[in-house]
XYZ file of C-alpha atoms in Angstrom:
664
model
C 4.521 2.969 -56.101
C 7.133 1.202 -53.322
C 8.828 4.448 -53.221
C 5.597 6.225 -52.411
C 4.824 3.594 -49.609
C 7.923 4.698 -48.358
C 7.337 8.240 -47.478
C 10.416 9.032 -50.440
C 8.194 10.539 -52.847
C 4.654 12.157 -52.857
C 2.014 10.443 -53.854
C 1.157 12.331 -57.165
C 4.975 12.640 -58.242
C 4.806 9.117 -58.201
C 1.716 8.811 -60.337
C 3.208 11.242 -62.681
C 7.083 9.702 -62.858
C 4.977 6.200 -63.594
C 3.029 7.254 -66.077
C 5.865 8.679 -67.883
C 8.431 5.425 -67.762
C 4.932 3.523 -69.000
C 5.255 6.060 -72.033
C 8.563 5.764 -72.567
C 8.725 2.267 -72.298
C 5.210 1.611 -74.676
C 7.218 4.147 -77.062
C 10.325 2.358 -77.219
C 8.678 -1.103 -77.548
C 7.061 0.182 -80.853
C 9.936 0.972 -82.353
C 12.205 -2.084 -81.776
C 12.003 -4.522 -84.094
C 13.304 -7.758 -82.610
C 12.210 -10.057 -84.776
C 12.510 -10.870 -88.626
C 8.950 -12.030 -88.895
C 6.437 -9.436 -87.217
C 4.873 -10.924 -83.689
C 1.138 -11.239 -83.823
C -0.012 -7.887 -81.342
C -2.579 -7.312 -79.041
C -5.952 -6.993 -80.457
C -6.354 -3.843 -81.923
C -9.660 -2.760 -79.155
C -7.001 -3.489 -76.526
C -4.178 -1.490 -77.346
C -6.558 1.553 -78.034
C -8.554 0.693 -74.916
C -5.999 0.057 -72.583
C -4.252 3.401 -73.191
C -7.529 5.059 -72.947
C -8.369 3.418 -69.858
C -5.255 5.082 -68.576
C -6.221 8.155 -69.485
C -9.527 7.873 -67.967
C -8.275 6.718 -64.670
C -6.089 9.986 -64.533
C -8.370 12.063 -65.343
C -10.560 10.971 -62.698
C -7.635 10.985 -60.218
C -7.455 14.620 -60.514
C -10.604 15.947 -59.610
C -10.420 13.059 -56.566
C -7.061 14.727 -55.790
C -7.905 18.267 -56.009
C -11.117 17.070 -53.558
C -8.697 16.029 -51.430
C -6.279 18.998 -51.060
C -9.675 20.992 -50.632
C -10.439 18.954 -47.744
C -7.203 19.405 -45.846
C -7.564 22.679 -44.858
C -10.669 22.400 -42.651
C -9.567 19.175 -41.455
C -6.412 21.058 -40.322
C -8.634 23.310 -38.863
C -10.670 20.804 -37.259
C -7.985 19.257 -35.565
C -6.365 22.679 -33.844
C -10.192 23.460 -33.065
C -10.500 20.076 -31.347
C -7.325 19.870 -29.320
C -7.807 23.841 -27.866
C -10.924 22.465 -26.787
C -9.180 19.713 -24.967
C -7.268 21.903 -23.720
C -10.001 24.442 -22.332
C -11.835 21.789 -20.347
C -8.364 20.592 -18.802
C -8.223 23.847 -17.768
C -11.615 23.901 -16.270
C -12.949 26.562 -18.695
C -15.950 24.236 -20.318
C -17.411 27.779 -22.025
C -14.675 28.247 -24.461
C -14.371 24.251 -24.582
C -17.961 23.994 -26.313
C -17.135 26.679 -28.276
C -14.121 25.354 -29.874
C -15.693 21.690 -29.992
C -18.603 23.333 -32.243
C -15.835 25.180 -34.426
C -14.144 21.845 -34.829
C -17.641 19.987 -35.906
C -18.198 22.745 -38.220
C -14.639 22.359 -39.606
C -14.628 18.519 -39.984
C -18.247 18.412 -41.311
C -17.095 20.456 -44.441
C -13.810 18.633 -44.745
C -16.146 15.375 -45.360
C -18.339 17.365 -47.189
C -15.496 17.638 -49.769
C -13.913 14.049 -49.489
C -17.292 12.499 -50.136
C -18.754 14.548 -53.474
C -19.291 12.209 -56.491
C -16.017 13.477 -58.476
C -13.943 12.910 -55.317
C -15.208 9.428 -54.623
C -14.026 8.405 -58.059
C -10.318 8.683 -56.631
C -11.028 5.023 -54.806
C -10.199 3.584 -58.090
C -6.951 5.094 -58.384
C -4.089 3.429 -56.861
C -2.192 5.012 -53.771
C -4.859 7.638 -53.927
C -7.734 5.351 -52.974
C -6.114 4.119 -49.749
C -5.315 7.974 -48.782
C -8.694 8.969 -49.475
C -10.296 5.979 -47.173
C -8.064 7.332 -44.495
C -9.104 10.667 -44.235
C -12.811 9.911 -44.755
C -12.348 7.348 -41.957
C -10.012 10.630 -39.698
C -12.632 13.143 -40.882
C -15.670 10.965 -39.197
C -13.827 10.123 -36.485
C -13.526 13.910 -35.878
C -17.065 14.587 -36.515
C -17.839 11.886 -33.957
C -15.341 13.155 -31.215
C -16.670 16.706 -31.471
C -20.174 16.020 -31.113
C -19.490 13.674 -28.246
C -16.991 17.015 -27.124
C -20.192 18.959 -26.997
C -21.970 16.855 -25.090
C -19.586 15.926 -22.461
C -18.533 19.955 -22.165
C -22.485 20.380 -20.897
C -22.469 17.199 -18.683
C -19.566 18.055 -17.414
C -20.585 21.485 -15.979
C -22.412 18.858 -13.649
C -19.415 17.632 -12.561
C -18.032 21.079 -11.441
C -20.347 20.439 -8.778
C -19.881 22.634 -5.448
C -19.400 21.157 -2.112
C -20.708 23.845 0.020
C -21.800 23.884 3.739
C -20.487 19.900 3.619
C -23.226 19.154 0.956
C -22.724 17.374 -2.561
C -25.681 17.582 -5.299
C -25.269 13.765 -5.707
C -28.485 13.216 -7.601
C -27.912 15.895 -10.486
C -23.907 13.797 -10.289
C -25.416 10.345 -10.794
C -27.836 11.812 -13.986
C -24.787 12.376 -15.979
C -23.594 8.928 -15.753
C -25.283 7.215 -19.061
C -23.862 10.361 -20.960
C -20.567 9.425 -19.828
C -20.969 5.825 -20.348
C -21.897 6.696 -23.919
C -19.463 8.664 -24.864
C -16.630 6.488 -23.567
C -18.437 3.684 -25.316
C -18.152 5.736 -28.302
C -14.735 6.818 -28.160
C -13.872 3.319 -27.096
C -15.517 2.198 -30.828
C -13.353 5.352 -32.747
C -10.185 4.108 -31.212
C -10.817 0.692 -32.212
C -11.690 2.009 -35.968
C -8.666 4.228 -36.017
C -6.244 1.546 -34.922
C -7.799 -0.496 -37.908
C -6.734 2.028 -40.631
C -3.723 0.373 -42.723
C -0.476 2.725 -43.044
C -0.125 1.380 -46.225
C 0.719 3.582 -49.409
C -0.481 6.587 -47.306
C 0.957 9.747 -47.502
C 3.360 11.007 -44.736
C 0.860 13.717 -43.644
C -1.918 11.172 -43.381
C -0.093 8.850 -41.217
C 0.938 11.811 -39.006
C -2.606 13.026 -38.346
C -3.303 9.201 -37.668
C -0.511 9.050 -35.063
C -1.575 12.254 -33.758
C -5.188 11.320 -33.537
C -4.127 8.117 -31.449
C -2.178 9.740 -29.186
C -4.613 12.321 -28.184
C -7.439 9.671 -27.850
C -5.530 7.754 -24.813
C -5.398 10.916 -22.109
C -8.820 11.881 -23.749
C -10.509 8.301 -22.800
C -8.713 7.915 -19.763
C -10.345 11.497 -18.761
C -13.994 10.257 -19.750
C -13.446 6.974 -17.730
C -12.147 9.246 -14.378
C -15.619 11.049 -15.126
C -17.298 7.717 -15.293
C -15.953 6.573 -12.275
C -16.948 9.805 -10.450
C -20.774 10.310 -11.737
C -20.667 6.595 -10.901
C -19.167 5.755 -7.521
C -19.283 9.162 -5.570
C -22.889 9.355 -5.165
C -23.009 5.993 -3.637
C -20.072 6.492 -1.226
C -21.887 10.001 -0.255
C -25.289 8.290 0.391
C -27.326 8.831 -3.185
C -29.115 5.610 -2.077
C -29.423 6.385 1.886
C -26.820 7.369 4.649
C -23.416 5.782 4.535
C -21.503 6.058 7.780
C -17.452 6.041 7.515
C -15.094 5.974 10.464
C -12.540 8.460 11.145
C -9.232 7.229 12.319
C -6.859 10.490 13.228
C -3.678 8.767 13.249
C -0.303 10.246 14.979
C 2.801 9.154 13.262
C 4.820 10.325 16.292
C 3.985 6.802 17.781
C 4.354 4.867 14.671
C 1.992 1.871 13.462
C 2.786 0.379 10.096
C -0.411 2.456 8.497
C 1.136 5.542 9.785
C 0.569 5.900 13.708
C -1.506 4.863 16.612
C -5.174 5.877 16.451
C -5.424 8.983 18.763
C -8.953 9.819 17.765
C -11.883 8.539 16.089
C -15.232 10.105 14.229
C -18.017 8.804 12.461
C -18.430 10.980 9.174
C -22.087 10.763 7.892
C -22.989 11.138 4.208
C -26.603 11.261 3.702
C -27.684 12.571 0.116
C -24.619 14.500 -0.379
C -24.689 15.788 2.952
C -21.561 15.490 5.250
C -21.462 15.535 8.653
C -18.757 15.102 11.173
C -20.313 13.380 14.873
C -18.904 11.098 17.390
C -15.688 12.638 17.590
C -14.058 11.241 20.816
C -10.310 9.495 21.981
C -9.794 5.817 21.389
C -9.320 4.974 24.578
C -13.356 4.682 24.961
C -13.184 2.027 22.525
C -10.910 -0.304 24.717
C -12.461 -3.378 26.155
C -13.616 -2.996 29.651
C -11.923 -4.929 32.496
C -13.496 -8.609 32.414
C -14.989 -8.160 28.625
C -13.265 -9.804 25.822
C -14.035 -9.653 22.077
C -13.959 -11.654 19.066
C -11.341 -10.506 16.272
C -12.656 -11.347 12.744
C -9.624 -10.702 10.938
C -7.607 -13.070 7.812
C -5.221 -15.981 9.296
C -1.870 -14.227 8.438
C -3.658 -10.826 10.468
C -4.085 -13.100 13.179
C -1.054 -15.065 13.414
C 0.751 -11.827 13.494
C -0.824 -9.460 15.737
C -3.203 -11.939 17.710
C -0.680 -11.707 20.628
C -0.653 -7.790 20.588
C -4.755 -7.839 21.361
C -6.069 -5.425 18.732
C -9.956 -6.641 19.534
C -9.325 -4.933 23.075
C -6.874 -2.520 22.513
C -7.834 -0.269 19.848
C -4.265 1.541 20.011
C -2.559 -2.044 18.026
C -5.283 -2.172 15.198
C -3.699 -0.556 12.593
C -0.144 -2.994 12.774
C -0.570 -4.494 9.398
C 1.134 -2.342 6.841
C -2.355 -3.278 4.264
C -4.639 -0.187 5.345
C -7.444 -2.355 3.761
C -6.667 -5.020 6.384
C -6.647 -3.043 9.386
C -9.653 -0.999 7.924
C -11.757 -4.441 7.708
C -10.657 -4.802 11.272
C -11.884 -1.660 12.696
C -15.259 -2.188 10.751
C -15.925 -5.043 12.203
C -14.823 -4.149 15.563
C -16.368 -0.635 15.840
C -20.065 -1.509 16.577
C -18.978 -4.187 19.328
C -16.754 -1.330 20.885
C -19.634 1.232 21.236
C -19.839 2.851 18.081
C -22.423 2.414 15.358
C -22.118 0.151 11.741
C -20.101 2.041 9.379
C -19.891 1.273 6.028
C -15.832 1.979 5.631
C -13.084 3.594 7.217
C -10.952 6.739 6.465
C -7.274 7.024 7.957
C -5.886 10.650 8.468
C -2.420 11.946 9.637
C -1.622 15.183 10.180
C 0.559 15.101 6.996
C -2.745 14.362 5.669
C -4.083 17.359 6.953
C -1.592 19.550 6.300
C -2.717 18.792 2.928
C -6.446 19.725 3.537
C -5.275 22.976 5.020
C -3.476 23.717 1.898
C -6.872 24.158 0.227
C -8.367 25.871 3.183
C -5.903 27.953 4.476
C -4.917 28.499 8.355
C -7.427 28.133 10.665
C -7.691 29.426 14.764
C -8.526 26.810 17.228
C -9.020 27.891 20.922
C -6.296 26.890 23.114
C -3.368 27.387 20.649
C -1.602 30.862 20.370
C -1.138 31.221 16.483
C -3.053 30.089 13.681
C -2.365 26.218 12.208
C -1.733 26.215 8.875
C -0.464 23.295 6.268
C 2.559 24.609 7.292
C 2.425 23.649 10.947
C 0.039 21.452 11.632
C 2.626 18.668 11.558
C 4.971 19.720 14.173
C 1.545 21.425 16.576
C 0.089 17.850 16.632
C 3.195 15.581 16.454
C 5.113 17.263 19.437
C 4.371 20.484 20.144
C 0.799 20.134 21.825
C 2.503 17.190 23.758
C 5.233 19.715 24.924
C 2.789 22.554 26.038
C -0.135 20.494 27.785
C 2.407 18.001 29.198
C 0.927 15.432 31.106
C -2.908 17.217 31.083
C -4.216 14.401 28.468
C -7.448 15.262 28.887
C -6.650 18.684 28.016
C -4.297 17.856 24.962
C -7.069 15.344 23.758
C -9.613 18.361 23.919
C -7.408 20.219 21.976
C -6.944 17.540 19.413
C -10.433 17.013 18.995
C -11.267 20.957 18.630
C -8.355 20.558 15.266
C -10.234 17.867 13.840
C -13.621 19.699 14.116
C -12.029 22.970 12.654
C -10.510 21.341 9.896
C -13.441 19.525 8.971
C -15.454 22.491 9.107
C -13.353 24.803 7.281
C -13.176 22.204 4.637
C -16.475 21.563 4.246
C -17.369 25.665 3.836
C -15.276 25.083 0.737
C -16.541 25.970 -2.974
C -14.827 22.794 -4.826
C -14.685 22.327 -8.714
C -14.493 19.104 -10.266
C -13.252 16.300 -7.783
C -10.386 15.262 -10.044
C -8.805 18.477 -9.473
C -9.399 17.769 -5.659
C -7.732 14.467 -5.799
C -4.909 15.807 -7.726
C -4.693 18.611 -5.102
C -4.617 15.952 -2.440
C -1.818 13.827 -4.336
C 0.806 14.079 -2.583
C -0.828 13.246 0.340
C -2.649 10.180 -0.898
C 0.872 8.952 -2.921
C 2.116 8.980 0.822
C -0.832 7.103 1.950
C -1.573 9.971 4.831
C -4.836 9.563 3.430
C -6.042 6.511 3.213
C -10.172 5.466 2.303
C -11.684 2.079 2.467
C -15.512 1.030 1.532
C -17.067 -2.345 2.949
C -18.614 -2.723 -0.470
C -16.567 -4.775 -2.785
C -17.421 -2.278 -6.429
C -16.226 0.692 -4.316
C -13.248 -0.542 -2.784
C -12.065 -1.682 -6.224
C -13.011 2.318 -7.581
C -11.178 3.613 -4.595
C -8.044 1.044 -5.386
C -8.223 2.412 -9.051
C -7.678 5.867 -7.769
C -4.332 5.149 -5.114
C -6.869 5.845 -2.102
C -7.104 2.459 -0.280
C -2.909 2.703 1.009
C -2.946 -0.800 -0.227
C 0.462 -2.583 -0.028
C 1.305 -3.289 -3.415
C 1.888 -7.149 -4.778
C 5.181 -8.607 -5.476
C 5.912 -8.825 -8.791
C 9.708 -9.521 -9.187
C 11.404 -8.156 -5.845
C 10.201 -6.084 -3.399
C 11.041 -4.282 0.252
C 9.086 -2.665 2.989
C 10.183 -1.436 6.117
C 7.661 -0.667 8.990
C 9.019 0.160 12.501
C 6.385 0.174 14.908
C 6.420 2.086 18.594
C 6.778 -0.335 21.701
C 7.703 2.155 24.180
C 4.297 3.767 24.477
C 5.869 7.201 24.026
C 5.875 10.016 21.311
C 9.543 9.785 20.617
C 9.117 8.468 16.911
C 9.421 12.138 15.658
C 12.981 12.267 16.753
C 13.484 9.068 14.713
C 15.418 9.020 11.380
C 15.775 5.496 9.158
C 18.076 4.662 6.290
C 18.048 1.831 3.846
C 21.276 0.073 2.259
C 20.318 -2.556 -0.305
C 22.813 -4.510 -2.384
C 21.646 -7.249 -4.546
C 23.686 -9.923 -6.985
C 21.436 -11.431 -9.604
C 22.228 -14.575 -11.375
C 19.304 -15.100 -13.919
C 17.820 -18.560 -15.479
C 19.110 -18.833 -18.837
C 15.589 -18.616 -19.913
C 15.402 -14.905 -18.216
C 12.017 -15.711 -16.553
C 13.522 -15.838 -12.596
C 16.903 -15.083 -11.157
C 18.381 -16.471 -8.075
C 19.179 -13.342 -5.857
C 21.532 -12.485 -2.875
C 21.636 -9.400 -0.893
C 22.663 -7.474 1.528
C 20.069 -5.554 3.758
C 21.543 -2.831 6.306
C 19.222 -0.995 8.200
C 19.953 2.104 10.113
C 17.663 3.726 13.155
C 19.151 6.696 14.862
C 17.232 8.250 18.043
C 18.133 11.963 18.097
C 15.861 12.412 20.995
C 17.290 13.792 24.458
C 16.641 12.024 27.749
C 15.687 15.102 29.479
C 13.594 18.565 28.897
C 10.787 17.154 27.495
C 7.465 15.638 29.075
C 7.309 12.177 29.475
C 4.065 12.011 27.238
C 7.273 12.457 24.326
C 10.398 10.623 25.970
C 9.031 8.705 27.929
C 9.311 6.242 30.280
C 5.776 4.891 29.892
C 6.721 2.211 32.219
C 9.385 0.055 34.451
C 11.834 -1.124 32.280
C 12.553 1.893 30.052
C 14.351 5.130 30.519
C 13.753 8.608 29.242
C 14.605 8.844 25.430
C 14.557 5.372 24.685
C 12.752 4.201 21.845
C 11.964 0.634 21.481
C 10.344 -0.812 18.037
C 8.990 -3.576 16.706
C 10.867 -3.631 13.387
C 9.388 -5.972 10.248
C 11.317 -5.974 6.572
C 8.734 -7.257 4.097
C 10.489 -9.364 1.192
C 10.008 -12.208 -0.746
C 13.326 -13.972 -0.097
C 14.477 -15.531 3.127
C 16.968 -14.760 5.498
C 20.618 -16.307 6.197
C 22.087 -14.059 8.559
C 21.260 -11.431 10.960
C 23.054 -9.133 13.166
C 22.404 -6.243 15.037
C 25.504 -3.740 15.799
C 27.759 -6.565 14.464
C 26.403 -8.992 16.898
C 24.573 -12.070 16.231
C 20.616 -12.094 16.340
C 17.492 -13.616 15.193
C 14.484 -12.688 13.413
C 10.432 -13.817 13.814
C 9.949 -14.938 10.212
C 6.158 -15.294 9.092
C 4.059 -14.736 6.163
C 1.778 -11.783 5.185
C 0.198 -10.552 2.695
C 1.640 -13.326 0.202
C 5.289 -12.457 1.396
C 7.946 -13.048 4.185
C 7.548 -10.579 7.170
C 10.718 -10.619 9.162
C 10.383 -9.124 12.417
C 12.763 -8.317 15.621
C 12.541 -5.629 18.578
C 14.876 -2.744 18.353
C 15.972 -0.555 21.217
C 18.271 2.389 20.912
C 18.997 5.178 23.783
C 18.866 9.239 23.407
C 21.019 9.909 20.793
C 22.385 6.819 19.816
C 21.896 4.244 16.806
C 21.072 0.827 15.668
C 22.257 -0.825 12.701
C 20.371 -4.326 11.656
C 22.060 -6.281 8.936
C 20.153 -9.283 6.970
C 21.264 -11.288 4.673
C 18.689 -12.162 2.102
C 18.515 -14.935 -0.788
C 15.916 -16.677 -2.781
C 14.352 -16.964 -6.286
C 12.596 -14.286 -8.007
C 10.453 -13.884 -10.839
C 11.632 -11.555 -13.804
C 9.324 -9.703 -15.733
C 8.701 -10.085 -19.712
C 12.027 -8.997 -21.505
C 14.467 -9.828 -18.683
C 13.575 -7.184 -16.758
C 14.318 -7.171 -12.854
C 11.932 -4.823 -10.805
C 12.706 -3.769 -7.300
C 9.845 -2.229 -5.235
C 9.883 0.024 -2.197
C 6.632 0.356 -0.528
C 6.698 3.631 1.970
C 5.303 3.166 5.531
C 3.516 6.617 6.239
C 6.538 8.472 8.009
C 7.191 12.430 9.556
C 10.393 11.939 8.202
C 11.201 9.789 4.546
C 13.573 7.100 4.364
C 16.503 7.688 3.059
C 17.939 4.821 0.394
C 20.612 3.610 -1.379
C 20.653 0.948 -4.021
C 23.356 -1.329 -5.779
C 22.233 -4.084 -7.795
C 25.046 -6.174 -9.468
C 24.730 -8.875 -12.340
C 26.701 -12.209 -12.042
C 29.350 -12.972 -14.521
C 28.131 -13.503 -17.722
C 25.128 -11.515 -17.409
C 25.051 -7.719 -17.817
C 22.766 -4.676 -17.630
C 21.748 -3.132 -20.758
C 18.933 -0.603 -19.529
C 18.136 1.016 -16.179
C 14.898 3.090 -15.569
C 14.891 4.903 -11.553
C 18.673 4.284 -11.784
C 21.797 4.740 -13.179
C 24.244 2.579 -15.150
C 27.614 3.036 -13.397
C 30.432 0.657 -14.229
C 28.253 -2.217 -15.356
C 25.832 -1.922 -11.770
C 22.645 0.095 -11.810
C 22.965 2.370 -8.410
C 20.241 4.827 -7.303
C 19.826 6.908 -4.240
C 16.482 8.974 -3.182
C 13.851 9.600 -0.164
C 11.016 7.370 0.073
C 7.678 9.202 0.613
C 6.054 7.232 -1.553
C 6.096 3.629 -3.671
C 8.531 3.772 -5.717
C 10.194 1.197 -8.106
C 13.404 0.525 -10.306
C 13.682 -1.409 -13.337
C 16.750 -3.190 -14.695
C 17.046 -5.209 -17.757
C 19.439 -7.832 -17.626
C 20.983 -9.878 -20.598
C 23.679 -11.957 -21.446
C 27.430 -10.236 -21.526
C 28.787 -9.570 -24.906
């Protein structure tokens, strides 16, 4: 039994070997005379009855084992059919998925019939065989239930494959699938719990491996059902199932940077009413600014007011998105827009030209009057962030009209698309979403929670251990950030607490900003000067380092300097203004120190959050352990000479993990 349980011997072979050993022992014991006076033996009934019982059990095990072996073939066939169905569903072939689920259901039903016969059931009295038989029955029952769910979901998922055509989504039909997906999610959760309760004691390797494969298959399948449930629940609401929904569309211009991407140059209102989507009220941002003598009340979190109140975002919309946390900025915009002459809105959508590029990957190139060549995913960022300013020069009104036409044309092309499963759409837009080039906010808390689960909100991640984000915001009123390049070097020494729950950190952060813009040859709208006190080609940036740590020393280009230290979003925000003339660079060095939390198991996590930029940051990291400590593992970095080092470009949130332990 021990050898069988540990997988060193098949169960039937172990049963036979055990019987043989028992027979030898009995036969030997019967022939050996130990005492001069014969000992009183067992009653004759037991002497005859016990071997007879053993023979009977062995006889009952044979048909049970035979039934289990007969069930193996249809069970394996059912497993293959179910996997084929899942693969077909993932590829979007729901017809093939339905056929394969039907086959799997029939195969599992046949296997259950073999395992449930009266003779097979006698195997429940046989040691070792009983546990394998019970586990096999549970597996086959799970297969029957899951393949039946697959049949239902293949039909329901066909409704998920709605057509976005002419700006319309059939939200009523989509919402009607919610009960089916909810029931499927609950059933799958119950099946997963049942499978988790199956004991692996004395199981044959084949049965144990089947359980492992089923668990591995169920986890991603449950996620897909949960995604479908979320779509059926929230997408109809977001698209106006219960009445018209208005979303402020904020077009950002990264060549004049703001923390969430760039200055908002254009706004519009996306109206979603019972699944029909329309873009209205497209206009330049200037029209939302306060008129002379007008002053508005800014409703925002205390840290937002403390950090950005002096930049007057309530009256000057160009400064409304200075927080790196898009939900914070979006909530301010949703509050301000009606007061600024707009309509009440149910949410805000932020998009920059790199986000438009991902949309154009789906639609293909568009033609826009006023531009000589089609605008495509490959050139839209360059056109909107640089070339349009060069071509139109000081003709701001014409350039704004052109930008408005581009926005309208992209939306029109997108609304004409025939799109399938919305999960596929989110996947197609994935890089833009991860890079926060497309950000979505809802004023409804439950909808916002759902959008957060999809990574759509552009929210700054929480501080779990160590954290770093650099933001640069244009303070020169030009479009010179198209020529800005940034690099970050972060060197850290960790001194863990003996409990491995926290660590003292001492680090040096080096930020280098390179201004590659020329001093002449481009319009003032691109390289300035915007006003007196500036020169052409000058980049002036409001720079902030977000970290949980404090600072002890600061230099700019080697000279002592200071930082304005405030708190925002539960971390320190260390800020200053930096200036760079044409074709020059500026280096900011900050000594950081403080205590950070270690994650369970002694893991140090360093998270880099990414400001949506035209050109990604170049980052280098070197992490050192203090004497007496060493790194045993690293993820997102490599161990080199006892240190953890990494070099990469940051175009989305990225983390590094290093496990620290006492040095041996």
